[in-house]
Coordinates of C-alpha atoms in Angstrom, one line a residue:
M1 CA 0.0 0.0 0.0
A2 CA 3.0 2.3 0.5
D3 CA 4.4 1.8 -3.0
P4 CA 4.2 5.0 -5.1
Q5 CA 3.5 2.8 -8.2
L6 CA 0.2 1.8 -6.8
V7 CA -0.7 5.5 -6.2
E8 CA 0.2 6.3 -9.8
L9 CA -1.8 3.3 -11.1
C10 CA -4.9 4.3 -9.2
E11 CA -4.6 7.9 -10.6
L12 CA -4.1 6.7 -14.2
Q13 CA -7.1 4.4 -13.9
R14 CA -9.5 7.0 -12.6
T15 CA -12.5 7.1 -14.9
G16 CA -12.8 10.6 -16.3
D17 CA -15.0 11.8 -19.2
E18 CA -14.6 8.7 -21.3
V19 CA -18.1 7.1 -21.2
L20 CA -16.7 3.8 -22.6
D21 CA -14.9 3.3 -19.3
V22 CA -18.3 3.1 -17.7
I23 CA -20.5 1.1 -20.1
S24 CA -20.2 -2.0 -22.4
L25 CA -21.5 -1.4 -25.9
T26 CA -24.1 -3.5 -27.6
E27 CA -23.7 -4.4 -31.3
N28 CA -26.1 -1.6 -32.3
Q29 CA -24.2 0.9 -30.1
H30 CA -21.0 -0.1 -31.9
S31 CA -22.6 0.8 -35.2
D32 CA -23.9 4.1 -33.7
I33 CA -20.4 5.1 -32.7
L34 CA -19.0 4.2 -36.1
A35 CA -21.8 6.2 -37.7
W36 CA -20.8 9.2 -35.5
M37 CA -17.1 8.8 -36.4
F38 CA -17.8 8.5 -40.2
D39 CA -20.1 11.5 -40.2
T40 CA -17.8 14.2 -41.4
R41 CA -19.7 17.1 -39.8
E42 CA -20.0 15.7 -36.3
G43 CA -18.3 17.2 -33.3
H44 CA -15.4 14.8 -33.1
G45 CA -13.3 17.3 -35.1
Q46 CA -11.8 14.7 -37.4
G47 CA -13.8 15.8 -40.5
D48 CA -13.5 13.1 -43.2
E49 CA -10.2 11.6 -42.0
I50 CA -11.7 8.6 -40.2
L51 CA -13.7 7.7 -43.3
R52 CA -10.5 8.2 -45.4
D53 CA -8.6 5.8 -43.0
L54 CA -11.2 3.1 -43.7
L55 CA -11.2 3.7 -47.5
I56 CA -7.4 3.6 -47.8
H57 CA -7.2 0.4 -45.7
A58 CA -9.9 -1.2 -47.8
S59 CA -8.3 -0.1 -51.0
I60 CA -5.0 -1.7 -50.0
Q61 CA -6.8 -4.9 -48.9
A62 CA -8.8 -5.1 -52.1
A63 CA -5.6 -4.9 -54.2
S64 CA -3.7 -7.4 -52.1
E65 CA -3.1 -11.0 -53.1
S66 CA -5.3 -12.2 -50.2
S67 CA -8.3 -10.5 -51.6
Q68 CA -10.9 -12.7 -53.2
L69 CA -12.9 -9.9 -54.8
D70 CA -14.2 -10.6 -58.3
G71 CA -13.3 -7.8 -60.7
R72 CA -16.7 -8.0 -62.4
Y73 CA -18.6 -6.8 -59.3
S74 CA -19.1 -3.3 -57.8
T75 CA -16.8 -3.5 -54.8
A76 CA -13.7 -4.6 -56.8
K77 CA -14.5 -2.0 -59.5
F78 CA -14.8 0.8 -56.9
F79 CA -11.4 0.2 -55.4
A80 CA -9.8 -0.3 -58.7
Y81 CA -10.6 3.3 -59.4
W82 CA -10.3 4.6 -55.8
T83 CA -6.6 3.9 -55.1
P84 CA -4.9 5.1 -51.9
S85 CA -3.4 8.1 -53.8
R86 CA -6.8 9.1 -55.1
I87 CA -8.4 8.7 -51.7
R88 CA -5.7 10.6 -50.0
T89 CA -6.1 13.7 -52.3
A90 CA -9.9 13.6 -52.5
S91 CA -12.5 15.3 -50.3
F92 CA -15.3 13.3 -48.6
G93 CA -16.6 16.3 -46.6
G94 CA -20.1 15.8 -47.9
A95 CA -20.5 12.2 -46.7
F96 CA -23.3 11.3 -44.3
T97 CA -24.5 8.1 -42.6
A98 CA -27.8 6.3 -42.5
R99 CA -29.1 3.2 -40.7
E100 CA -32.0 2.2 -43.0
L101 CA -31.9 3.9 -46.5
G102 CA -35.2 2.5 -47.7
I103 CA -34.7 -1.1 -46.3
A104 CA -36.6 -2.7 -43.4
A105 CA -34.6 -3.0 -40.2
S106 CA -34.6 -6.8 -40.3
E107 CA -33.3 -6.8 -43.9
R108 CA -30.6 -4.2 -43.8
V109 CA -26.9 -4.0 -43.0
D110 CA -25.7 -2.3 -39.9
L111 CA -24.6 1.0 -41.4
F112 CA -24.7 3.0 -44.7
V113 CA -22.2 5.8 -45.6
I114 CA -23.4 7.9 -48.5
D115 CA -21.3 10.4 -50.4
A116 CA -23.4 12.4 -52.8
Q117 CA -20.5 14.3 -54.3
N118 CA -18.4 11.3 -55.2
K119 CA -21.5 9.1 -55.8
F120 CA -20.9 6.0 -53.7
V121 CA -22.6 4.1 -50.9
L122 CA -20.7 2.0 -48.4
L123 CA -22.8 -0.9 -47.0
I124 CA -21.1 -1.9 -43.7
E125 CA -22.0 -5.1 -41.9
N126 CA -20.4 -5.2 -38.5
K127 CA -19.6 -8.3 -36.4
A128 CA -17.8 -8.9 -33.2
G129 CA -16.1 -12.2 -33.9
A130 CA -19.3 -13.9 -35.0
V131 CA -19.2 -15.6 -38.4
H132 CA -20.6 -13.6 -41.3
S133 CA -23.4 -15.6 -42.9
E134 CA -23.4 -16.1 -46.7
K135 CA -27.2 -16.2 -46.7
Q136 CA -27.4 -13.0 -44.8
L137 CA -24.8 -11.1 -46.9
N138 CA -26.4 -12.2 -50.1
L139 CA -29.8 -11.1 -48.7
Y140 CA -28.5 -7.6 -47.9
R141 CA -26.9 -7.2 -51.3
D142 CA -30.0 -8.4 -53.1
N143 CA -32.3 -6.1 -51.1
F144 CA -30.1 -3.0 -51.6
S145 CA -29.8 -3.7 -55.4
K146 CA -33.6 -3.7 -55.5
V147 CA -33.7 -0.3 -53.7
V148 CA -31.1 1.1 -56.1
S149 CA -32.9 -0.1 -59.2
G150 CA -36.1 1.6 -58.1
N151 CA -34.5 4.9 -57.0
P152 CA -33.3 7.4 -59.6
I153 CA -31.0 9.2 -57.1
L154 CA -29.0 6.1 -56.1
R155 CA -29.0 4.5 -59.6
D156 CA -25.7 6.1 -60.5
Y157 CA -24.0 5.5 -57.2
A158 CA -21.3 2.9 -56.8
Q159 CA -22.2 0.1 -54.3
V160 CA -19.4 -0.9 -52.0
Y161 CA -19.9 -3.9 -49.6
L162 CA -17.7 -4.1 -46.5
A163 CA -17.9 -6.9 -43.9
L164 CA -16.2 -5.7 -40.7
D165 CA -15.1 -8.0 -37.9
R166 CA -13.3 -6.7 -34.8
K167 CA -11.8 -10.2 -34.3
Y168 CA -10.8 -10.5 -37.9
E169 CA -7.4 -12.2 -38.6
N170 CA -6.2 -12.1 -42.2
D171 CA -4.4 -15.4 -42.0
E172 CA -6.9 -17.5 -40.1
A173 CA -9.3 -18.2 -42.9
T174 CA -8.7 -19.0 -46.5
S175 CA -12.3 -18.5 -47.6
R176 CA -14.9 -16.1 -46.4
P177 CA -18.6 -15.9 -47.3
C178 CA -19.4 -13.9 -50.4
S179 CA -15.8 -12.8 -50.7
S180 CA -16.2 -12.2 -54.4
T181 CA -18.6 -9.3 -53.7
W182 CA -18.0 -8.4 -50.0
L183 CA -14.5 -7.1 -48.8
H184 CA -13.8 -8.6 -45.4
L185 CA -11.8 -6.3 -43.0
G186 CA -10.7 -6.1 -39.5
Y187 CA -10.4 -2.9 -37.3
E188 CA -6.7 -2.3 -37.5
W189 CA -7.3 0.8 -39.6
L190 CA -8.6 2.5 -36.4
Q191 CA -5.1 2.6 -35.1
T192 CA -4.4 5.4 -37.5
S193 CA -7.5 7.2 -36.4
A194 CA -6.6 6.8 -32.8
K195 CA -3.1 8.3 -33.1
R196 CA -4.5 11.3 -35.0
A197 CA -7.3 11.8 -32.5
L198 CA -4.8 11.7 -29.7
M199 CA -2.9 14.6 -31.2
H200 CA -6.2 16.5 -31.5
V201 CA -6.8 15.9 -27.8
Q202 CA -3.3 17.1 -26.9
R203 CA -4.1 20.2 -28.9
G204 CA -7.2 20.9 -26.8
N205 CA -10.0 19.2 -28.8
S206 CA -11.6 17.2 -26.0
A207 CA -14.3 16.0 -28.3
A208 CA -11.8 13.7 -30.0
R209 CA -11.4 11.8 -26.7
L210 CA -14.3 9.5 -27.5
V211 CA -12.6 8.6 -30.8
V212 CA -9.4 7.7 -28.9
S213 CA -11.3 5.7 -26.3
Y214 CA -13.3 3.7 -28.9
C215 CA -10.3 3.0 -31.2
N216 CA -8.3 1.9 -28.2
R217 CA -10.8 -0.7 -27.2
Q218 CA -11.3 -2.1 -30.7
T219 CA -7.7 -2.5 -31.8
E220 CA -4.3 -3.5 -30.4
W221 CA -3.3 0.2 -30.2
E222 CA -2.7 1.5 -26.7
S223 CA -2.8 5.1 -25.6
P224 CA 0.3 6.4 -23.7
A225 CA -1.8 6.4 -20.4
N226 CA -2.7 2.7 -21.0
V227 CA 0.9 1.8 -21.8
A228 CA 2.0 3.4 -18.6
S229 CA -0.7 1.6 -16.6
L230 CA 0.2 -1.7 -18.1
K231 CA 3.9 -1.2 -17.2
I232 CA 3.0 -0.4 -13.6
A233 CA 0.7 -3.4 -13.4
A234 CA 3.4 -5.7 -14.7
S235 CA 5.9 -4.3 -12.2
L236 CA 3.4 -4.7 -9.3
H237 CA 2.6 -8.3 -10.3
R238 CA 6.4 -9.1 -10.4
T239 CA 7.3 -7.3 -7.1
Y240 CA 4.3 -8.3 -5.0
P241 CA 3.0 -11.6 -6.4
E242 CA 1.1 -12.7 -3.2
A243 CA -0.4 -9.3 -2.6
M244 CA -1.5 -9.1 -6.3
R245 CA -3.1 -12.5 -6.0
F246 CA -5.1 -11.4 -3.0
L247 CA -6.2 -8.1 -4.6
S248 CA -7.3 -9.8 -7.8
D249 CA -8.9 -13.0 -6.5
L250 CA -12.1 -11.5 -5.2
T251 CA -14.8 -10.5 -7.7
P252 CA -16.4 -7.0 -7.2
K253 CA -19.7 -8.5 -6.0
R254 CA -18.0 -11.0 -3.7
T255 CA -15.8 -8.1 -2.3
E256 CA -18.8 -6.2 -1.3
R257 CA -20.4 -9.2 0.3
V258 CA -17.3 -10.1 2.3
W259 CA -16.8 -6.5 3.4
L260 CA -20.5 -6.3 4.6
E261 CA -20.3 -9.6 6.4
N262 CA -16.9 -9.0 8.0
R263 CA -17.4 -8.0 11.7
K264 CA -13.9 -6.5 11.9
E265 CA -12.6 -3.6 9.8
N266 CA -10.7 -4.9 6.8
L267 CA -8.6 -2.1 5.2
N268 CA -7.6 -4.3 2.3
L269 CA -11.2 -5.0 1.3
L270 CA -11.9 -1.3 1.7
F271 CA -9.1 -0.4 -0.7
L272 CA -10.5 -2.8 -3.3
L273 CA -13.9 -1.1 -3.1
Q274 CA -12.4 2.4 -3.3
N275 CA -10.2 1.7 -6.3
K276 CA -12.3 -0.5 -8.6
S277 CA -10.7 0.6 -11.9
A278 CA -7.1 0.0 -10.8
I279 CA -8.1 -3.4 -9.3
A280 CA -10.0 -4.3 -12.5
L281 CA -6.8 -3.8 -14.5
L282 CA -4.8 -5.9 -12.0
R283 CA -7.4 -8.7 -12.3
E284 CA -7.4 -8.4 -16.1
T285 CA -3.6 -8.7 -16.3
K286 CA -3.2 -11.3 -13.6
G287 CA -3.2 -14.4 -15.9
M288 CA -0.7 -12.9 -18.4
A289 CA 1.5 -11.6 -15.6
S290 CA 1.9 -15.2 -14.5
V291 CA 2.7 -16.3 -18.0
K292 CA 5.3 -13.6 -18.3
A293 CA 6.9 -14.7 -15.0
A294 CA 6.9 -18.3 -16.3
I295 CA 8.5 -17.3 -19.6
L296 CA 11.3 -15.3 -17.9
E297 CA 11.9 -18.3 -15.6
A298 CA 12.0 -20.7 -18.6
I299 CA 14.4 -18.4 -20.5
P300 CA 16.7 -16.9 -17.9
A301 CA 18.8 -14.9 -20.4
L302 CA 15.7 -13.1 -21.7
P303 CA 15.6 -9.5 -20.2
N304 CA 12.4 -8.4 -18.4
E305 CA 12.1 -5.6 -20.9
S306 CA 11.8 -8.1 -23.8
V307 CA 8.5 -9.4 -22.5
F308 CA 5.7 -6.7 -22.8
L309 CA 2.5 -7.4 -20.8
K310 CA -0.8 -6.3 -22.2
R311 CA -4.3 -6.8 -20.9
K312 CA -5.1 -10.2 -22.4
R313 CA -1.9 -11.0 -24.2
L314 CA 1.8 -10.4 -24.2
D315 CA 4.6 -9.9 -26.7
V316 CA 8.1 -11.4 -26.5
C317 CA 11.1 -10.0 -28.4
P318 CA 13.4 -12.9 -29.3
S319 CA 17.0 -12.7 -28.0
G320 CA 19.1 -10.6 -30.2
W321 CA 16.3 -8.9 -32.0
E322 CA 15.9 -6.1 -29.5
R323 CA 18.6 -4.1 -31.3
F324 CA 16.1 -3.5 -34.2
E325 CA 13.7 -1.7 -31.8
T326 CA 12.4 1.7 -33.1
D327 CA 9.8 4.1 -31.6
G328 CA 9.7 1.9 -28.5
W329 CA 8.6 -1.3 -30.3
W330 CA 10.1 -4.3 -32.1
P331 CA 9.6 -5.2 -35.8
V332 CA 9.8 -8.9 -34.9
F333 CA 8.2 -10.5 -31.9
M334 CA 6.2 -13.5 -30.6
N335 CA 2.7 -12.9 -29.5
V336 CA 0.9 -15.0 -26.8
R337 CA -2.9 -14.8 -26.3
Y338 CA -5.6 -16.9 -24.8
S339 CA -7.3 -19.4 -27.1
D340 CA -10.3 -20.3 -24.8
S341 CA -12.7 -18.4 -22.6
E342 CA -11.4 -20.1 -19.4
R343 CA -8.0 -18.6 -20.1
T344 CA -6.2 -21.9 -19.6
K345 CA -5.1 -22.5 -23.2
F346 CA -2.8 -20.4 -25.4
T347 CA -2.0 -19.4 -29.0
L348 CA 1.5 -18.5 -30.1
S349 CA 2.2 -16.5 -33.2
L350 CA 5.3 -15.0 -34.8
C351 CA 4.8 -11.4 -35.9
W352 CA 6.6 -9.1 -38.3
N353 CA 5.6 -5.4 -38.6
G354 CA 7.6 -3.5 -41.2
K355 CA 6.5 -0.2 -39.9
H356 CA 8.6 -0.6 -36.8
A357 CA 11.8 -1.2 -38.7
S358 CA 14.2 1.8 -39.1
T359 CA 14.0 1.6 -42.9
L360 CA 12.0 -0.2 -45.6
E361 CA 15.1 -2.0 -46.6
E362 CA 15.7 -3.3 -43.1
A363 CA 12.1 -4.4 -42.8
E364 CA 12.4 -6.5 -46.0
V365 CA 15.7 -8.0 -44.8
L366 CA 14.1 -9.0 -41.5
R367 CA 11.1 -10.5 -43.3
K368 CA 13.4 -12.6 -45.6
Q369 CA 15.3 -13.9 -42.6
L370 CA 12.0 -15.0 -41.0
A371 CA 10.9 -16.7 -44.2
I372 CA 13.9 -19.0 -44.0
L373 CA 12.6 -20.3 -40.7
E374 CA 8.9 -20.0 -41.5
P375 CA 8.0 -20.0 -45.3
R376 CA 4.6 -18.4 -44.7
F377 CA 6.4 -15.1 -44.3
S378 CA 7.1 -15.2 -48.0
T379 CA 3.4 -14.9 -48.8
H380 CA 1.3 -11.7 -48.8
I381 CA 4.4 -9.8 -49.9
D382 CA 2.4 -6.5 -50.4
S383 CA 1.5 -6.4 -46.7
S384 CA 3.3 -4.2 -44.2
R385 CA 2.7 -6.7 -41.4
R386 CA 2.3 -10.4 -41.0
R387 CA 1.2 -12.7 -38.3
V388 CA 2.0 -16.4 -38.6
Y389 CA 0.2 -18.7 -36.2
L390 CA 2.5 -21.4 -34.8
Q391 CA 0.1 -23.4 -32.6
H392 CA -3.3 -23.1 -31.0
G393 CA -4.8 -24.5 -27.8
M394 CA -1.6 -25.2 -25.9
T395 CA -1.3 -25.7 -22.1
L396 CA 1.1 -23.4 -20.3
S397 CA 3.9 -26.0 -20.3
Q398 CA 3.5 -26.6 -24.0
L399 CA 3.5 -22.8 -24.6
L400 CA 6.7 -22.4 -22.6
K401 CA 8.4 -25.2 -24.5
L402 CA 7.5 -23.7 -27.9
V403 CA 8.5 -20.2 -26.9
S404 CA 11.9 -21.5 -25.7
E405 CA 12.3 -23.4 -29.0
M406 CA 11.4 -20.5 -31.1
N407 CA 13.7 -18.2 -29.1
S408 CA 16.6 -20.6 -29.7
K409 CA 15.9 -20.8 -33.4
L410 CA 15.6 -17.0 -33.7
K411 CA 18.4 -15.8 -31.5
N412 CA 21.3 -16.4 -33.9
V413 CA 19.6 -14.9 -36.9
P414 CA 20.5 -11.2 -36.3
S415 CA 24.2 -12.1 -36.1
H416 CA 24.1 -13.2 -39.7
M417 CA 22.5 -10.0 -41.0

């Protein structure tokens, strides 16, 4: 209780004016916030930049070798014309959003974005890890085509079909429903939106805070405050393992009940009730903090700084690769995350992110070196990042063995470069 780090964590985790710290969004509410962010004249102060982020990312994906779009259909034709350079230099300031656009609620996609100046309509179907249904996507496309054919205003508009999934992984599925007409995307494009919005907040635009908050929760991007909180949480777990287990073992409801039923004053329980946000973070990171400790024990030569703890996952920089770090991050790392809801099984992947290399040339050299060990890095050559899954559903002991093996295989690679 006397450690200044705990004081700092409690302060960083105080809920301020970010409503998303207080509530959990329903599927419709996710679409409502996306509609707000895509509306160029709303008060978030981002103008058409968030819509541009989506379009540029979609254009890159549509042109990639992993895209299954059929060039005969409207989505492929749209992005063949709307290249990133055209999107970057165009204005979408007249775009607006709609939820129905002439279609019954039970037969429509989650969100429409309409640009009357550039004459296109984006149809966005949004999922949270659920599988997109081929029957459903075909129904939405057929229904909107009927609306367009009977409406003289929309008849000349390009129709663009986007299937969003916040848990989308580009390498996990080789075939997706209606992929010849619908472009399937994840939410990584929001990382660009988050970084820009954070700069707006720092310049005094408090309305952009909701953009930062939403993007932070939908992507792997972490705000500086969250990064600082996670570092403190990791340090506390490492320094006070028994105390952290006590603080994070009790659920909020059970804590209240135990406190009420306790006949003697219990200051520890009182602290839990008074600092719920900080304790929630410690609970959330408890499992991965244990995994981090186990990895550091299994690989004694690995520095503590080479294992970065996040809320529900952690990243490990292989021995020798830390010298390629730029902007506080590594271009090559192993990623550990849970593979089941009980958080007892794990998935390990090897990741390459060219944007974190010091130069484009270095990024490509690193990728080629990885391809020698894992040939899948030689595919999707037009991507700026790659995640190669090594194994799913491992126990902790299996995970530790594989992490150690991969670290041994990788540690000598940099010396040959």
